[in-house]
Amino acid sequence: MTDALATEWFTHSRFGLFLHWGLYSIPARAEWLKTIQKMRDEQYDVYFREFNPTRYDPHAWAAMAKQAGMRYAVLTAKHHEGFCLFDSQHTSYTSVHTPAGRDLFREYVEAFRAAGLKVGFYYSLLDWHHPEYTIDRHHPLRDLAPDDPERTRRSLPKYVDYLHAQVRELLTNYGKIDLLWFDFSFDDKHSDAWRATELVKMVRELQPWILLNNRLTLGHADTATQNNALGDITTPEMAVPAEGIRDAAGKPIAWETCITLNDHWGYTRDDHHFKTPAQVVRMLVECVSKGGNLLLNVGPTAKGVIQEEATAVLLRVGDWMEANHDSIYGAGPAEMPKPDWGRYTRGEDGTLYAHVFERPMGPIAFHGLAGRVKRARFLADGSELVLNKPWNVPKNSHDLHVDLPEAPLLDELDTVIALHVD
Ligand code: GLC
């Protein structure tokens, strides 16, 4: 486990982009297709022979992430299908050997780094292509008979050698990597099977500053609630924990929830169920109010494009971030009870941010703050909220009540009020 200083950029950033991209973007039915359809390599490799994302422009991806207010990104260098977006000495199952003909991961790293974003990669512990990866309940060939030679000839330790060797390549050939995201452990494919201690030692030696998630050593089900000794970041999935996440001693720990922008990770052509900008902003605020990060996922197309529907949402979120990011970057829990109208976050300099999602009836109430607020300003335009006591609130209340302007709130996504407290 690295120290608190190492996680500082991460907890400060709060908002990142997750990118699931691989051969599965061609069938466009998400990243588990090969195993859901129990496909053999011969069937699936149609996509390998065809993969050619002619519109891939990682500079455009990075520019969009930046405009959305994101500060880091995590790309699937290899997902469960086993296909690698990077050049590898240990397999030819990489983008270099498709019609794309080149190392697409390198272009991603360089573009995101050039844009000033922190760079991470996802590496799947599962591998549905590697000939030594043993056939488990998630594997496309799970229906083979127990004594089928295709099953019995495999050796997990040999696959794990490959896994270690590829992680070494990824951490040696691309300069500084900020975040490493392993996925995932289950059943007996767990810490010892991956030789996790040895692997983490290598990771830390190659890139001492790197942050590591917790899925090498934890079963999926536990990730929302537990920290572990080998990782720096706890990674709940498709859920914002009810409260922040703490270690066994009760100390808050770094966490990041990953959430899809529509309902799938890998590109799914027929899924148009995108979250609204308001949902995204409020989810992000909720995470920050509980001391966590949001890693929001998009699945680029087979041509290498992030869908317009996704971009539109992210750009609207970016407008909000542009005006309100002081309440997000470096911000965290306010240690205040959750208000009826939204959430609180506390900024780096101690400013209390009231995120108003729903306009209350009458004056807005700030719990326990009567007489303690020097100034109240809308964060987006810096304009004043007059602190005169409204006529219609209890005289002896400990809560501060403030009249909101009669006009609609400044931003229907989330209107932020900065409260400068004594
Ligand atoms: C789920 C999905 C997997 C995805 C991961 C991201 O486990 O099955 O495909 O990569 O979530 O956390």
Coordinates of N, CA, C and O in Angstrom, one line a residue, residues 303-373:
K303 N -14.9 2.0 -35.2 CA -14.1 3.0 -36.0 C -13.3 3.9 -35.1 O -12.5 4.8 -35.6
G304 N -13.5 3.8 -33.8 CA -12.6 4.6 -32.9 C -13.3 5.9 -32.4 O -12.6 6.8 -31.9
V305 N -14.6 5.9 -32.5 CA -15.3 7.2 -32.2 C -16.1 7.1 -31.0 O -16.8 6.0 -30.8
I306 N -16.1 8.1 -30.1 CA -17.0 8.1 -29.0 C -18.3 8.7 -29.5 O -18.3 9.8 -30.1
Q307 N -19.4 7.9 -29.2 CA -20.7 8.3 -29.8 C -21.1 9.7 -29.5 O -20.9 10.2 -28.4
E308 N -21.8 10.3 -30.4 CA -22.3 11.7 -30.2 C -23.2 11.8 -29.0 O -23.1 12.8 -28.3
E309 N -24.0 10.8 -28.8 CA -24.9 10.9 -27.6 C -24.1 11.0 -26.3 O -24.5 11.8 -25.4
A310 N -23.0 10.3 -26.3 CA -22.1 10.3 -25.1 C -21.4 11.7 -25.0 O -21.4 12.3 -23.9
T311 N -20.9 12.1 -26.1 CA -20.2 13.4 -26.1 C -21.1 14.5 -25.7 O -20.7 15.4 -24.9
A312 N -22.3 14.5 -26.2 CA -23.3 15.6 -25.9 C -23.5 15.7 -24.3 O -23.4 16.8 -23.8
V313 N -23.6 14.5 -23.7 CA -23.8 14.5 -22.2 C -22.6 15.0 -21.6 O -22.6 15.9 -20.7
L314 N -21.4 14.5 -22.0 CA -20.2 14.9 -21.3 C -19.9 16.4 -21.5 O -19.4 17.0 -20.6
L315 N -20.2 16.9 -22.6 CA -19.9 18.4 -22.8 C -20.8 19.2 -22.0 O -20.4 20.3 -21.4
R316 N -22.0 18.8 -21.8 CA -22.9 19.6 -20.9 C -22.4 19.5 -19.5 O -22.4 20.5 -18.7
V317 N -22.0 18.3 -19.1 CA -21.4 18.1 -17.7 C -20.1 19.1 -17.6 O -19.9 19.7 -16.6
G318 N -19.4 19.2 -18.7 CA -18.2 20.0 -18.8 C -18.6 21.5 -18.6 O -17.8 22.2 -17.9
D319 N -19.7 21.9 -19.1 CA -20.1 23.3 -18.9 C -20.3 23.6 -17.4 O -20.0 24.6 -16.9
W320 N -21.0 22.6 -16.8 CA -21.2 22.7 -15.3 C -19.9 22.7 -14.6 O -19.7 23.6 -13.7
M321 N -19.0 21.8 -15.0 CA -17.7 21.7 -14.3 C -16.9 23.0 -14.4 O -16.2 23.5 -13.5
E322 N -17.0 23.6 -15.6 CA -16.2 24.8 -15.9 C -16.6 25.9 -14.8 O -15.7 26.6 -14.3
A323 N -17.8 26.0 -14.5 CA -18.3 27.0 -13.6 C -18.2 26.6 -12.1 O -18.2 27.4 -11.2
N324 N -18.2 25.3 -11.9 CA -18.4 24.8 -10.5 C -17.3 23.9 -10.0 O -17.5 23.3 -8.9
H325 N -16.2 23.8 -10.7 CA -15.2 22.7 -10.3 C -14.6 22.9 -8.9 O -14.1 22.0 -8.4
D326 N -14.6 24.2 -8.4 CA -14.1 24.4 -7.1 C -14.8 23.5 -6.0 O -14.2 23.2 -5.0
S327 N -16.0 23.1 -6.3 CA -16.8 22.3 -5.4 C -16.5 20.8 -5.6 O -17.1 20.0 -4.9
I328 N -15.6 20.5 -6.6 CA -15.3 19.1 -6.9 C -13.8 18.8 -6.7 O -13.5 17.9 -6.0
Y329 N -12.9 19.5 -7.4 CA -11.5 19.2 -7.3 C -11.0 19.5 -5.9 O -11.2 20.6 -5.4
G330 N -10.4 18.5 -5.3 CA -9.8 18.7 -4.0 C -10.9 18.8 -2.9 O -10.6 19.0 -1.8
A331 N -12.1 18.7 -3.3 CA -13.2 18.8 -2.3 C -13.5 17.4 -1.8 O -13.0 16.4 -2.3
G332 N -14.2 17.4 -0.7 CA -14.6 16.1 0.0 C -15.8 16.2 0.8 O -16.6 17.2 0.7
P333 N -16.0 15.3 1.7 CA -17.1 15.3 2.6 C -17.2 16.6 3.5 O -16.1 17.1 3.8
A334 N -18.4 17.1 3.7 CA -18.5 18.3 4.5 C -18.8 18.1 6.0 O -18.8 19.0 6.8
E335 N -19.0 16.8 6.3 CA -19.3 16.4 7.7 C -20.5 17.2 8.2 O -20.6 17.8 9.3
M336 N -21.5 17.2 7.3 CA -22.8 17.9 7.7 C -23.9 16.8 7.3 O -23.7 16.0 6.4
P337 N -25.0 16.9 8.0 CA -26.1 15.9 7.6 C -26.6 16.2 6.2 O -26.5 17.4 5.8
K338 N -27.0 15.2 5.5 CA -27.4 15.4 4.1 C -28.7 16.3 4.1 O -29.7 15.9 4.8
P339 N -28.7 17.4 3.4 CA -29.9 18.3 3.4 C -31.0 17.7 2.4 O -30.7 16.9 1.5
D340 N -32.2 18.2 2.6 CA -33.3 17.8 1.8 C -33.1 18.2 0.3 O -33.6 17.5 -0.6
W341 N -32.5 19.3 0.1 CA -32.4 19.9 -1.3 C -31.3 19.4 -2.1 O -31.2 19.8 -3.3
G342 N -30.4 18.6 -1.6 CA -29.2 18.2 -2.4 C -28.1 17.6 -1.5 O -28.3 16.7 -0.7
R343 N -26.9 18.1 -1.7 CA -25.7 17.6 -1.0 C -24.8 18.8 -0.6 O -24.8 19.8 -1.3
Y344 N -23.9 18.5 0.3 CA -22.8 19.4 0.6 C -21.5 18.8 0.2 O -21.3 17.5 0.3
T345 N -20.6 19.6 -0.3 CA -19.2 19.2 -0.3 C -18.4 20.3 0.4 O -18.8 21.4 0.6
R346 N -17.1 19.9 0.8 CA -16.3 20.9 1.4 C -15.1 21.1 0.5 O -14.4 20.1 0.2
G347 N -14.8 22.3 0.2 CA -13.6 22.6 -0.7 C -12.3 22.5 0.1 O -12.3 22.5 1.3
E348 N -11.2 22.6 -0.7 CA -9.9 22.5 -0.2 C -9.6 23.6 0.9 O -8.9 23.4 1.8
D349 N -10.1 24.8 0.6 CA -9.9 25.9 1.5 C -10.9 26.0 2.6 O -11.0 27.0 3.3
G350 N -11.7 25.0 2.8 CA -12.7 25.0 3.9 C -14.1 25.6 3.5 O -15.0 25.5 4.2
T351 N -14.2 26.1 2.3 CA -15.5 26.7 1.8 C -16.5 25.5 1.8 O -16.2 24.4 1.4
L352 N -17.7 25.8 2.3 CA -18.7 24.8 2.2 C -19.6 25.0 1.0 O -20.0 26.2 0.7
Y353 N -19.8 24.0 0.2 CA -20.5 24.1 -1.0 C -21.9 23.4 -0.9 O -21.9 22.2 -0.6
A354 N -22.9 24.2 -1.1 CA -24.3 23.6 -1.0 C -24.7 23.4 -2.5 O -24.8 24.3 -3.3
H355 N -24.9 22.1 -2.8 CA -25.3 21.7 -4.2 C -26.8 21.6 -4.2 O -27.4 20.6 -3.6
V356 N -27.5 22.6 -4.8 CA -29.0 22.6 -4.7 C -29.5 21.8 -6.0 O -29.4 22.3 -7.1
F357 N -30.0 20.6 -5.7 CA -30.6 19.8 -6.8 C -32.1 20.2 -7.0 O -32.6 20.2 -8.1
E358 N -32.7 20.4 -5.9 CA -34.1 20.7 -5.9 C -34.4 21.9 -5.1 O -34.1 22.0 -3.9
R359 N -35.1 22.9 -5.7 CA -35.4 24.1 -5.1 C -36.4 23.8 -3.9 O -37.5 23.2 -4.2
P360 N -36.1 24.2 -2.7 CA -37.0 24.0 -1.6 C -38.2 25.0 -1.7 O -38.1 26.0 -2.4
M361 N -39.2 24.7 -1.0 CA -40.4 25.6 -0.8 C -39.9 26.7 0.1 O -39.4 26.4 1.2
G362 N -39.9 27.9 -0.3 CA -39.5 29.0 0.5 C -38.0 29.1 0.7 O -37.2 28.6 -0.2
P363 N -37.6 29.7 1.8 CA -36.1 29.9 2.0 C -35.4 28.6 2.1 O -36.0 27.6 2.5
I364 N -34.1 28.6 1.7 CA -33.3 27.4 1.8 C -32.7 27.4 3.2 O -32.3 28.4 3.8
A365 N -32.6 26.2 3.8 CA -32.1 26.1 5.2 C -30.8 25.4 5.2 O -30.6 24.3 4.6
F366 N -29.8 26.0 5.9 CA -28.5 25.4 6.1 C -28.4 25.0 7.6 O -28.3 25.8 8.5
H367 N -28.3 23.7 7.7 CA -28.4 23.1 9.1 C -27.3 23.6 10.0 O -26.1 23.5 9.7
G368 N -27.7 24.2 11.2 CA -26.8 24.5 12.2 C -25.9 25.7 11.9 O -24.9 26.0 12.7
L369 N -26.2 26.5 10.9 CA -25.2 27.5 10.4 C -25.7 28.9 10.8 O -25.1 29.9 10.4
A370 N -26.8 29.1 11.6 CA -27.2 30.4 11.9 C -26.1 31.2 12.6 O -25.4 30.7 13.4
G371 N -25.8 32.4 12.1 CA -24.8 33.3 12.7 C -23.4 32.9 12.3 O -22.4 33.5 12.8
R372 N -23.2 31.8 11.5 CA -21.8 31.4 11.2 C -21.3 31.6 9.8 O -20.2 31.4 9.5
V373 N -22.2 32.1 9.0 CA -21.8 32.3 7.6 C -21.5 33.8 7.3 O -22.3 34.7 7.6

